[in-house]
mmCIF file of C-alpha atoms in Angstrom:
data_model
loop_
_atom_site.group_PDB
_atom_site.id
_atom_site.type_symbol
_atom_site.label_atom_id
_atom_site.label_comp_id
_atom_site.label_asym_id
_atom_site.label_seq_id
_atom_site.Cartn_x
_atom_site.Cartn_y
_atom_site.Cartn_z
ATOM 1 C CA MET V 1 8.493 -56.250 126.914
ATOM 2 C CA ALA V 2 7.122 -53.062 125.335
ATOM 3 C CA ALA V 3 10.635 -51.639 124.970
ATOM 4 C CA ALA V 4 11.883 -54.871 123.410
ATOM 5 C CA SER V 5 8.943 -54.933 120.999
ATOM 6 C CA ALA V 6 9.700 -51.372 119.967
ATOM 7 C CA VAL V 7 13.323 -52.263 119.265
ATOM 8 C CA HIS V 8 12.283 -55.287 117.195
ATOM 9 C CA ALA V 9 9.765 -53.140 115.317
ATOM 10 C CA ARG V 10 12.473 -50.625 114.444
ATOM 11 C CA ARG V 11 14.720 -53.423 113.235
ATOM 12 C CA ARG V 12 11.943 -54.846 111.087
ATOM 13 C CA ARG V 13 11.355 -51.414 109.584
ATOM 14 C CA ARG V 14 15.008 -51.302 108.566
ATOM 15 C CA LEU V 15 14.750 -54.702 106.915
ATOM 16 C CA VAL V 16 11.541 -54.277 104.933
ATOM 17 C CA LEU V 17 13.174 -52.535 101.984
ATOM 18 C CA PRO V 18 13.181 -55.062 99.140
ATOM 19 C CA LEU V 19 15.247 -54.973 95.988
ATOM 20 C CA LEU V 20 14.415 -52.102 93.661
ATOM 21 C CA LEU V 21 11.787 -53.032 91.144
ATOM 22 C CA LEU V 22 13.792 -51.190 88.506
ATOM 23 C CA LEU V 23 17.527 -51.619 88.915
ATOM 24 C CA LEU V 24 20.012 -48.841 88.255
ATOM 25 C CA PRO V 25 23.452 -49.718 86.902
ATOM 26 C CA VAL V 26 25.853 -50.283 89.792
ATOM 27 C CA VAL V 27 28.854 -47.983 89.761
ATOM 28 C CA ARG V 28 32.161 -49.821 90.181
ATOM 29 C CA ALA V 29 34.285 -46.943 91.507
ATOM 30 C CA ARG V 30 34.920 -47.235 95.242
ATOM 31 C CA VAL V 31 32.475 -45.062 97.160
ATOM 32 C CA THR V 32 32.407 -45.243 100.947
ATOM 33 C CA ALA V 33 29.187 -43.361 101.668
ATOM 34 C CA LEU V 34 26.568 -40.978 100.283
ATOM 35 C CA ILE V 35 26.163 -37.716 102.192
ATOM 36 C CA VAL V 36 23.187 -35.533 101.277
ATOM 37 C CA PHE V 37 22.515 -31.815 101.774
ATOM 38 C CA GLY V 38 19.632 -29.777 100.450
ATOM 39 C CA ASP V 39 15.879 -29.237 100.410
ATOM 40 C CA SER V 40 12.655 -31.195 99.866
ATOM 41 C CA THR V 41 13.948 -32.772 96.666
ATOM 42 C CA VAL V 42 16.190 -34.953 98.859
ATOM 43 C CA ASP V 43 14.894 -34.602 102.455
ATOM 44 C CA ALA V 44 14.426 -38.121 103.840
ATOM 45 C CA GLY V 45 12.488 -37.004 106.919
ATOM 46 C CA ASN V 46 14.561 -34.488 108.892
ATOM 47 C CA ASN V 47 11.632 -32.078 109.011
ATOM 48 C CA ASN V 48 9.715 -34.636 111.072
ATOM 49 C CA ALA V 49 11.841 -33.425 113.992
ATOM 50 C CA VAL V 50 11.376 -29.715 113.262
ATOM 51 C CA PRO V 51 8.402 -27.535 114.327
ATOM 52 C CA THR V 52 7.454 -26.524 110.789
ATOM 53 C CA ALA V 53 4.438 -26.793 108.535
ATOM 54 C CA VAL V 54 6.646 -28.167 105.740
ATOM 55 C CA ARG V 55 6.137 -31.856 106.414
ATOM 56 C CA SER V 56 5.033 -34.991 104.619
ATOM 57 C CA ASN V 57 5.136 -37.710 107.285
ATOM 58 C CA PHE V 58 1.486 -38.631 106.754
ATOM 59 C CA PRO V 59 -0.633 -40.260 104.024
ATOM 60 C CA PRO V 60 -0.882 -40.206 101.110
ATOM 61 C CA TYR V 61 2.869 -39.549 101.067
ATOM 62 C CA GLY V 62 4.896 -42.746 101.112
ATOM 63 C CA ARG V 63 2.080 -44.949 99.862
ATOM 64 C CA ASP V 64 4.505 -46.697 97.458
ATOM 65 C CA PHE V 65 7.504 -46.638 99.799
ATOM 66 C CA PRO V 66 8.406 -50.129 101.111
ATOM 67 C CA GLY V 67 5.975 -50.854 103.919
ATOM 68 C CA GLY V 68 3.703 -48.024 102.757
ATOM 69 C CA ARG V 69 5.345 -45.665 105.260
ATOM 70 C CA ALA V 70 5.170 -41.896 105.088
ATOM 71 C CA THR V 71 8.804 -41.265 106.012
ATOM 72 C CA GLY V 72 8.846 -37.522 105.477
ATOM 73 C CA ARG V 73 9.953 -37.753 101.856
ATOM 74 C CA PHE V 74 7.921 -35.509 99.562
ATOM 75 C CA SER V 75 7.049 -38.379 97.262
ATOM 76 C CA ASN V 76 4.827 -41.396 96.897
ATOM 77 C CA GLY V 77 7.995 -43.458 97.397
ATOM 78 C CA ARG V 78 11.719 -42.886 97.142
ATOM 79 C CA VAL V 79 13.559 -39.733 96.096
ATOM 80 C CA ALA V 80 16.535 -39.434 93.744
ATOM 81 C CA THR V 81 19.255 -39.818 96.366
ATOM 82 C CA ASP V 82 17.754 -43.131 97.505
ATOM 83 C CA PHE V 83 18.407 -44.413 94.003
ATOM 84 C CA TYR V 84 21.939 -42.975 94.048
ATOM 85 C CA SER V 85 22.672 -45.113 97.115
ATOM 86 C CA GLU V 86 21.660 -48.257 95.260
ATOM 87 C CA ALA V 87 23.587 -47.330 92.115
ATOM 88 C CA LEU V 88 26.769 -46.443 94.006
ATOM 89 C CA GLY V 89 26.941 -49.988 95.343
ATOM 90 C CA LEU V 90 26.388 -49.098 98.979
ATOM 91 C CA GLY V 91 24.109 -52.087 99.519
ATOM 92 C CA ARG V 92 21.094 -50.036 100.536
ATOM 93 C CA GLY V 93 18.289 -48.554 98.456
ATOM 94 C CA PHE V 94 17.648 -45.564 100.679
ATOM 95 C CA VAL V 95 19.466 -42.843 102.645
ATOM 96 C CA PRO V 96 18.247 -42.314 106.235
ATOM 97 C CA ALA V 97 17.573 -38.886 107.702
ATOM 98 C CA TYR V 98 20.097 -37.808 110.325
ATOM 99 C CA LEU V 99 17.330 -36.796 112.735
ATOM 100 C CA ASP V 100 15.393 -40.049 112.372
ATOM 101 C CA PRO V 101 15.570 -41.754 115.806
ATOM 102 C CA ASP V 102 15.241 -45.185 114.218
ATOM 103 C CA TYR V 103 18.794 -44.957 112.878
ATOM 104 C CA GLY V 104 22.186 -44.566 114.490
ATOM 105 C CA ILE V 105 25.783 -43.910 113.532
ATOM 106 C CA GLN V 106 26.263 -47.498 112.358
ATOM 107 C CA ASP V 107 23.544 -46.835 109.767
ATOM 108 C CA PHE V 108 24.860 -43.386 108.849
ATOM 109 C CA ALA V 109 28.373 -44.734 108.221
ATOM 110 C CA ILE V 110 27.396 -45.607 104.624
ATOM 111 C CA GLY V 111 24.895 -42.836 104.008
ATOM 112 C CA VAL V 112 23.161 -39.960 105.734
ATOM 113 C CA CYS V 113 20.816 -37.149 104.788
ATOM 114 C CA PHE V 114 20.992 -33.683 106.366
ATOM 115 C CA ALA V 115 18.548 -32.046 103.941
ATOM 116 C CA SER V 116 15.510 -30.094 105.088
ATOM 117 C CA ALA V 117 12.416 -29.391 103.004
ATOM 118 C CA GLY V 118 11.941 -25.660 102.496
ATOM 119 C CA SER V 119 15.596 -24.800 102.947
ATOM 120 C CA GLY V 120 17.736 -22.725 100.620
ATOM 121 C CA LEU V 121 21.187 -21.308 100.085
ATOM 122 C CA ASP V 122 19.916 -18.031 101.526
ATOM 123 C CA VAL V 123 19.283 -18.243 105.282
ATOM 124 C CA ALA V 124 16.287 -15.952 104.749
ATOM 125 C CA THR V 125 14.648 -18.736 102.747
ATOM 126 C CA SER V 126 14.833 -21.214 105.622
ATOM 127 C CA ARG V 127 13.219 -18.637 107.909
ATOM 128 C CA VAL V 128 10.085 -18.471 105.733
ATOM 129 C CA PHE V 129 8.913 -21.847 107.064
ATOM 130 C CA GLN V 130 11.294 -22.236 110.019
ATOM 131 C CA VAL V 131 13.215 -25.188 108.612
ATOM 132 C CA ILE V 132 16.843 -26.286 108.932
ATOM 133 C CA PRO V 133 19.117 -23.709 107.264
ATOM 134 C CA LEU V 134 22.114 -24.810 105.251
ATOM 135 C CA TRP V 135 24.568 -23.616 107.904
ATOM 136 C CA LYS V 136 22.840 -25.894 110.419
ATOM 137 C CA GLN V 137 23.074 -28.804 107.991
ATOM 138 C CA VAL V 138 26.842 -28.211 107.972
ATOM 139 C CA GLU V 139 26.860 -28.211 111.779
ATOM 140 C CA MET V 140 25.014 -31.524 111.733
ATOM 141 C CA PHE V 141 27.712 -32.808 109.378
ATOM 142 C CA ARG V 142 30.382 -31.716 111.862
ATOM 143 C CA GLU V 143 28.576 -33.594 114.606
ATOM 144 C CA TYR V 144 28.260 -36.626 112.348
ATOM 145 C CA LYS V 145 32.010 -36.603 111.729
ATOM 146 C CA ALA V 146 32.705 -36.609 115.463
ATOM 147 C CA ARG V 147 30.255 -39.479 116.023
ATOM 148 C CA LEU V 148 31.756 -41.381 113.095
ATOM 149 C CA ALA V 149 35.263 -40.974 114.543
ATOM 150 C CA ALA V 150 34.055 -42.324 117.878
ATOM 151 C CA HIS V 151 32.423 -45.263 116.077
ATOM 152 C CA LEU V 152 35.145 -46.179 113.573
ATOM 153 C CA GLY V 153 38.262 -44.428 114.806
ATOM 154 C CA ALA V 154 39.637 -41.153 113.503
ATOM 155 C CA ALA V 155 41.595 -42.546 110.558
ATOM 156 C CA GLU V 156 38.775 -44.690 109.190
ATOM 157 C CA ALA V 157 36.213 -41.909 109.695
ATOM 158 C CA HIS V 158 38.443 -39.531 107.732
ATOM 159 C CA ALA V 159 38.679 -42.101 104.943
ATOM 160 C CA VAL V 160 34.888 -42.524 104.863
ATOM 161 C CA VAL V 161 34.310 -38.795 104.433
ATOM 162 C CA ALA V 162 37.077 -38.426 101.843
ATOM 163 C CA GLY V 163 35.755 -41.398 99.878
ATOM 164 C CA ALA V 164 32.111 -40.379 100.109
ATOM 165 C CA VAL V 165 30.044 -38.779 97.392
ATOM 166 C CA CYS V 166 28.329 -35.646 98.661
ATOM 167 C CA ALA V 167 25.073 -34.869 96.860
ATOM 168 C CA VAL V 168 23.740 -31.318 97.086
ATOM 169 C CA SER V 169 20.281 -30.326 95.840
ATOM 170 C CA ILE V 170 19.258 -26.827 96.844
ATOM 171 C CA GLY V 171 18.375 -23.416 95.382
ATOM 172 C CA THR V 172 14.854 -23.709 93.989
ATOM 173 C CA ASN V 173 13.216 -22.431 97.182
ATOM 174 C CA ASP V 174 15.369 -19.322 97.113
ATOM 175 C CA PHE V 175 13.427 -18.309 94.026
ATOM 176 C CA ILE V 176 9.932 -19.824 94.349
ATOM 177 C CA GLU V 177 9.468 -19.488 98.132
ATOM 178 C CA ASN V 178 11.532 -16.356 98.671
ATOM 179 C CA TYR V 179 12.446 -13.994 95.844
ATOM 180 C CA PHE V 180 9.467 -14.443 93.490
ATOM 181 C CA ALA V 181 7.039 -15.141 96.345
ATOM 182 C CA LEU V 182 7.865 -11.760 97.959
ATOM 183 C CA THR V 183 8.054 -13.409 101.387
ATOM 184 C CA THR V 184 11.262 -11.588 102.336
ATOM 185 C CA THR V 185 12.858 -8.309 101.289
ATOM 186 C CA ARG V 186 15.246 -9.939 98.822
ATOM 187 C CA PHE V 187 13.159 -8.813 95.835
ATOM 188 C CA LEU V 188 13.709 -5.219 96.991
ATOM 189 C CA GLU V 189 17.417 -5.683 97.637
ATOM 190 C CA PHE V 190 18.426 -7.437 94.415
ATOM 191 C CA THR V 191 17.575 -7.757 90.752
ATOM 192 C CA VAL V 192 17.326 -11.384 89.586
ATOM 193 C CA PRO V 193 20.914 -11.391 88.229
ATOM 194 C CA GLU V 194 22.176 -9.792 91.433
ATOM 195 C CA TYR V 195 20.345 -12.324 93.581
ATOM 196 C CA THR V 196 21.733 -15.125 91.432
ATOM 197 C CA GLU V 197 25.242 -13.813 92.019
ATOM 198 C CA TYR V 198 24.533 -13.614 95.754
ATOM 199 C CA LEU V 199 23.255 -17.211 95.849
ATOM 200 C CA VAL V 200 26.204 -18.555 93.881
ATOM 201 C CA GLY V 201 28.543 -16.783 96.300
ATOM 202 C CA LEU V 202 26.799 -18.581 99.155
ATOM 203 C CA ALA V 203 27.120 -21.872 97.264
ATOM 204 C CA ARG V 204 30.847 -21.263 96.811
ATOM 205 C CA ALA V 205 31.352 -20.637 100.533
ATOM 206 C CA PHE V 206 29.338 -23.770 101.359
ATOM 207 C CA LEU V 207 31.364 -25.963 99.002
ATOM 208 C CA ALA V 208 34.638 -24.579 100.333
ATOM 209 C CA GLU V 209 33.470 -25.341 103.861
ATOM 210 C CA LEU V 210 32.632 -28.936 102.939
ATOM 211 C CA TYR V 211 36.093 -29.268 101.441
ATOM 212 C CA GLY V 212 37.604 -27.921 104.658
ATOM 213 C CA LEU V 213 35.699 -30.611 106.557
ATOM 214 C CA GLY V 214 37.220 -33.365 104.438
ATOM 215 C CA ALA V 215 34.735 -33.806 101.578
ATOM 216 C CA ARG V 216 36.441 -34.346 98.230
ATOM 217 C CA ARG V 217 33.776 -35.610 95.814
ATOM 218 C CA ILE V 218 30.801 -33.276 95.591
ATOM 219 C CA GLY V 219 27.976 -33.153 93.065
ATOM 220 C CA PHE V 220 25.807 -30.016 93.121
ATOM 221 C CA THR V 221 22.551 -30.536 91.226
ATOM 222 C CA GLY V 222 21.547 -27.571 89.109
ATOM 223 C CA LEU V 223 18.046 -26.167 89.120
ATOM 224 C CA ALA V 224 15.315 -27.786 87.056
ATOM 225 C CA ALA V 225 12.735 -25.930 84.962
ATOM 226 C CA MET V 226 10.955 -24.582 88.030
ATOM 227 C CA GLY V 227 8.528 -22.566 85.929
ATOM 228 C CA CYS V 228 7.038 -25.883 84.780
ATOM 229 C CA LEU V 229 6.151 -27.124 88.259
ATOM 230 C CA PRO V 230 2.380 -27.697 88.435
ATOM 231 C CA VAL V 231 1.995 -25.017 91.128
ATOM 232 C CA GLU V 232 3.750 -22.457 88.909
ATOM 233 C CA ARG V 233 1.776 -23.507 85.840
ATOM 234 C CA ALA V 234 -1.426 -23.002 87.823
ATOM 235 C CA ARG V 235 -0.280 -19.562 88.934
ATOM 236 C CA ALA V 236 0.633 -18.671 85.353
ATOM 237 C CA ARG V 237 -2.822 -19.758 84.185
ATOM 238 C CA ALA V 238 -4.431 -17.631 86.883
ATOM 239 C CA LEU V 239 -2.475 -14.663 85.502
ATOM 240 C CA ALA V 240 -3.626 -15.559 81.960
ATOM 241 C CA ARG V 241 -0.068 -16.408 80.900
ATOM 242 C CA GLY V 242 -0.641 -20.098 80.260
ATOM 243 C CA GLY V 243 1.921 -22.902 80.102
ATOM 244 C CA CYS V 244 5.163 -22.767 82.018
ATOM 245 C CA ASP V 245 6.375 -19.548 83.612
ATOM 246 C CA GLU V 246 9.331 -18.730 81.406
ATOM 247 C CA ALA V 247 10.636 -15.993 83.715
ATOM 248 C CA TYR V 248 11.150 -18.633 86.394
ATOM 249 C CA ASN V 249 12.819 -20.943 83.891
ATOM 250 C CA ALA V 250 15.133 -18.147 82.759
ATOM 251 C CA ALA V 251 16.148 -17.578 86.385
ATOM 252 C CA ALA V 252 16.962 -21.285 86.726
ATOM 253 C CA ARG V 253 19.110 -21.258 83.592
ATOM 254 C CA GLY V 254 20.907 -18.131 84.760
ATOM 255 C CA PHE V 255 21.648 -19.720 88.121
ATOM 256 C CA ASN V 256 22.905 -22.902 86.481
ATOM 257 C CA ALA V 257 25.300 -21.010 84.205
ATOM 258 C CA ALA V 258 26.709 -19.022 87.114
ATOM 259 C CA LEU V 259 26.966 -22.155 89.249
ATOM 260 C CA ALA V 260 28.909 -24.012 86.554
ATOM 261 C CA ALA V 261 31.391 -21.157 86.176
ATOM 262 C CA MET V 262 31.891 -20.931 89.935
ATOM 263 C CA VAL V 263 32.385 -24.686 90.343
ATOM 264 C CA ALA V 264 35.001 -24.772 87.585
ATOM 265 C CA ASP V 265 36.872 -21.901 89.229
ATOM 266 C CA LEU V 266 36.642 -23.290 92.768
ATOM 267 C CA GLY V 267 37.610 -26.803 91.754
ATOM 268 C CA ALA V 268 40.825 -25.478 90.236
ATOM 269 C CA GLU V 269 41.724 -23.813 93.531
ATOM 270 C CA LEU V 270 41.206 -26.781 95.863
ATOM 271 C CA PRO V 271 43.835 -29.545 95.653
ATOM 272 C CA GLY V 272 42.309 -33.001 95.344
ATOM 273 C CA ALA V 273 38.764 -31.692 95.005
ATOM 274 C CA ASP V 274 36.381 -33.184 92.448
ATOM 275 C CA ILE V 275 33.381 -30.854 92.402
ATOM 276 C CA ARG V 276 30.849 -31.227 89.626
ATOM 277 C CA VAL V 277 27.551 -29.720 88.571
ATOM 278 C CA ALA V 278 24.864 -32.333 88.003
ATOM 279 C CA GLU V 279 23.072 -30.792 85.044
ATOM 280 C CA VAL V 280 19.393 -31.697 85.185
ATOM 281 C CA TYR V 281 17.626 -28.763 83.505
ATOM 282 C CA ASP V 282 17.548 -29.993 79.906
ATOM 283 C CA PHE V 283 16.738 -33.580 80.822
ATOM 284 C CA PHE V 284 13.869 -32.767 83.150
ATOM 285 C CA GLU V 285 12.495 -30.057 80.893
ATOM 286 C CA GLY V 286 12.302 -32.691 78.179
ATOM 287 C CA VAL V 287 10.318 -34.933 80.509
ATOM 288 C CA VAL V 288 7.790 -32.272 81.483
ATOM 289 C CA ARG V 289 7.328 -30.890 77.973
ATOM 290 C CA GLU V 290 7.076 -34.297 76.282
ATOM 291 C CA PRO V 291 5.935 -36.693 79.001
ATOM 292 C CA ALA V 292 4.658 -39.359 76.604
ATOM 293 C CA ARG V 293 8.173 -39.955 75.281
ATOM 294 C CA HIS V 294 9.137 -41.050 78.782
ATOM 295 C CA GLY V 295 6.050 -43.162 79.492
ATOM 296 C CA PHE V 296 4.037 -40.544 81.402
ATOM 297 C CA VAL V 297 0.507 -39.339 80.764
ATOM 298 C CA ARG V 298 0.413 -36.111 82.808
ATOM 299 C CA ALA V 299 3.066 -33.514 83.604
ATOM 300 C CA ASP V 300 0.884 -30.436 84.019
ATOM 301 C CA VAL V 301 -0.684 -31.499 87.325
ATOM 302 C CA GLY V 302 0.331 -33.693 90.261
ATOM 303 C CA CYS V 303 -1.194 -36.974 91.339
ATOM 304 C CA CYS V 304 -2.435 -35.637 94.695
ATOM 305 C CA GLY V 305 -5.757 -33.800 94.849
ATOM 306 C CA THR V 306 -6.267 -31.312 92.033
ATOM 307 C CA GLY V 307 -2.521 -31.451 91.438
ATOM 308 C CA THR V 308 -2.327 -27.676 91.089
ATOM 309 C CA TYR V 309 -1.517 -26.361 94.553
ATOM 310 C CA GLU V 310 -1.397 -29.275 97.014
ATOM 311 C CA MET V 311 1.872 -29.912 98.829
ATOM 312 C CA GLY V 312 2.380 -31.134 102.394
ATOM 313 C CA TYR V 313 -0.712 -30.780 104.578
ATOM 314 C CA PRO V 314 -3.012 -29.687 101.710
ATOM 315 C CA CYS V 315 -2.047 -32.917 99.939
ATOM 316 C CA GLY V 316 -2.605 -34.852 103.160
ATOM 317 C CA ALA V 317 -6.153 -33.512 103.320
ATOM 318 C CA TRP V 318 -6.959 -35.648 100.258
ATOM 319 C CA ALA V 319 -5.707 -38.901 101.806
ATOM 320 C CA ALA V 320 -9.112 -40.203 102.899
ATOM 321 C CA ALA V 321 -11.102 -38.740 100.018
ATOM 322 C CA PRO V 322 -12.382 -41.163 97.343
ATOM 323 C CA GLY V 323 -10.192 -40.578 94.321
ATOM 324 C CA GLY V 324 -8.087 -38.150 96.343
ATOM 325 C CA THR V 325 -4.958 -39.337 94.591
ATOM 326 C CA CYS V 326 -4.490 -40.857 91.169
ATOM 327 C CA PRO V 327 -4.594 -44.672 91.134
ATOM 328 C CA ASP V 328 -1.269 -45.040 89.292
ATOM 329 C CA ALA V 329 1.403 -42.505 90.222
ATOM 330 C CA ASP V 330 3.767 -43.967 87.608
ATOM 331 C CA ARG V 331 1.682 -42.241 84.940
ATOM 332 C CA TYR V 332 2.408 -38.826 86.463
ATOM 333 C CA VAL V 333 5.644 -36.847 86.438
ATOM 334 C CA PHE V 334 4.627 -35.072 89.650
ATOM 335 C CA TRP V 335 3.312 -36.523 92.879
ATOM 336 C CA ASP V 336 2.116 -33.240 94.371
ATOM 337 C CA ALA V 337 2.158 -29.752 92.885
ATOM 338 C CA VAL V 338 5.928 -29.400 93.359
ATOM 339 C CA HIS V 339 7.647 -32.770 93.762
ATOM 340 C CA PRO V 340 8.200 -35.618 91.306
ATOM 341 C CA THR V 341 6.822 -39.107 91.665
ATOM 342 C CA GLU V 342 9.107 -41.984 92.561
ATOM 343 C CA ARG V 343 9.241 -43.056 88.923
ATOM 344 C CA ALA V 344 10.234 -39.578 87.761
ATOM 345 C CA SER V 345 12.861 -39.420 90.505
ATOM 346 C CA ARG V 346 14.238 -42.737 89.345
ATOM 347 C CA LEU V 347 14.607 -41.440 85.781
ATOM 348 C CA VAL V 348 16.357 -38.309 87.044
ATOM 349 C CA ALA V 349 18.614 -40.422 89.250
ATOM 350 C CA GLU V 350 19.549 -42.711 86.386
ATOM 351 C CA HIS V 351 20.440 -39.692 84.256
ATOM 352 C CA LEU V 352 22.498 -38.025 86.987
ATOM 353 C CA VAL V 353 24.288 -41.214 88.063
ATOM 354 C CA ASN V 354 25.375 -41.735 84.460
ATOM 355 C CA SER V 355 26.401 -38.113 83.969
ATOM 356 C CA THR V 356 27.730 -37.078 87.384
ATOM 357 C CA PHE V 357 27.325 -39.048 90.600
ATOM 358 C CA GLY V 358 28.652 -42.285 89.152
ATOM 359 C CA ARG V 359 31.540 -40.606 87.355
ATOM 360 C CA PHE V 360 33.792 -39.622 90.237
ATOM 361 C CA ASP V 361 37.321 -40.986 89.772
ATOM 362 C CA ASN V 362 36.345 -42.109 86.279
#
């Protein structure tokens, strides 16, 4: 009876997701699945299965997710890729984590997330917090392909992967948790331009590997204005700089320019490939510098705790405190000191679906 109850509970948890309160335009181009790689901007809960401190599977995270569940997403609700799934017409408003035991290959056939919070293009970045490195995410993808072939048959599994949209969101941690944080020796080995070139070379190899595994439609999200994250603004204030850290923002722009050049070059070399950069910097910078124009009240601090340093467990420490989180997260651009609220993620998703992820084959 207990086992049966557990199974029914898992099924109910799959069915509790209601229609989105704010609907994104549905893309008409045929998309078979959404396959996600990256870091905490898109991790749907893979780190729950990893012995790391970079987790968010506890309150107050997930308080606005259907069912009020803390799934492991670094948000009060959904993240951008959850909205992509809805907009791409996949019939589901979320993307499950590959390591979530509540889901199986039948669920992953239309969407799966391999992302791991704290990860980066540089394997040294993933070692800082012992999270899933990008190479391991690719190995998980290989395993997924084999399971999909066993589930659907080889031909149909190949068609699913070829017709899928792959969403990649990674690179910020390489700068803010590695290079600028001085947590590895990279700052001694490279100048910022040299490290950017190194990272873009890793991105090129990763994209080529995905292509070799059958992926054809890939959107790589550029870096946002990381110097305007609340945690970086707080650090800048502590150093009497004030405002956003423009050195960090310059690094993001430099990476984005190099990424765009590489993607254009690589795409021309790979027959049948449609690889695009999802340009988010200007849009999101506009949101954080002029939040009122987008219906927000605060962009300088997060909703959780003081909003200046809390992320993960430090945010969780405020869960039971009176007034530990803001009453209305929709008024804030950021949920914690690093990650956007569900509403901000929805705005980003709408922008990127219209500019990139909904434009494949169009």
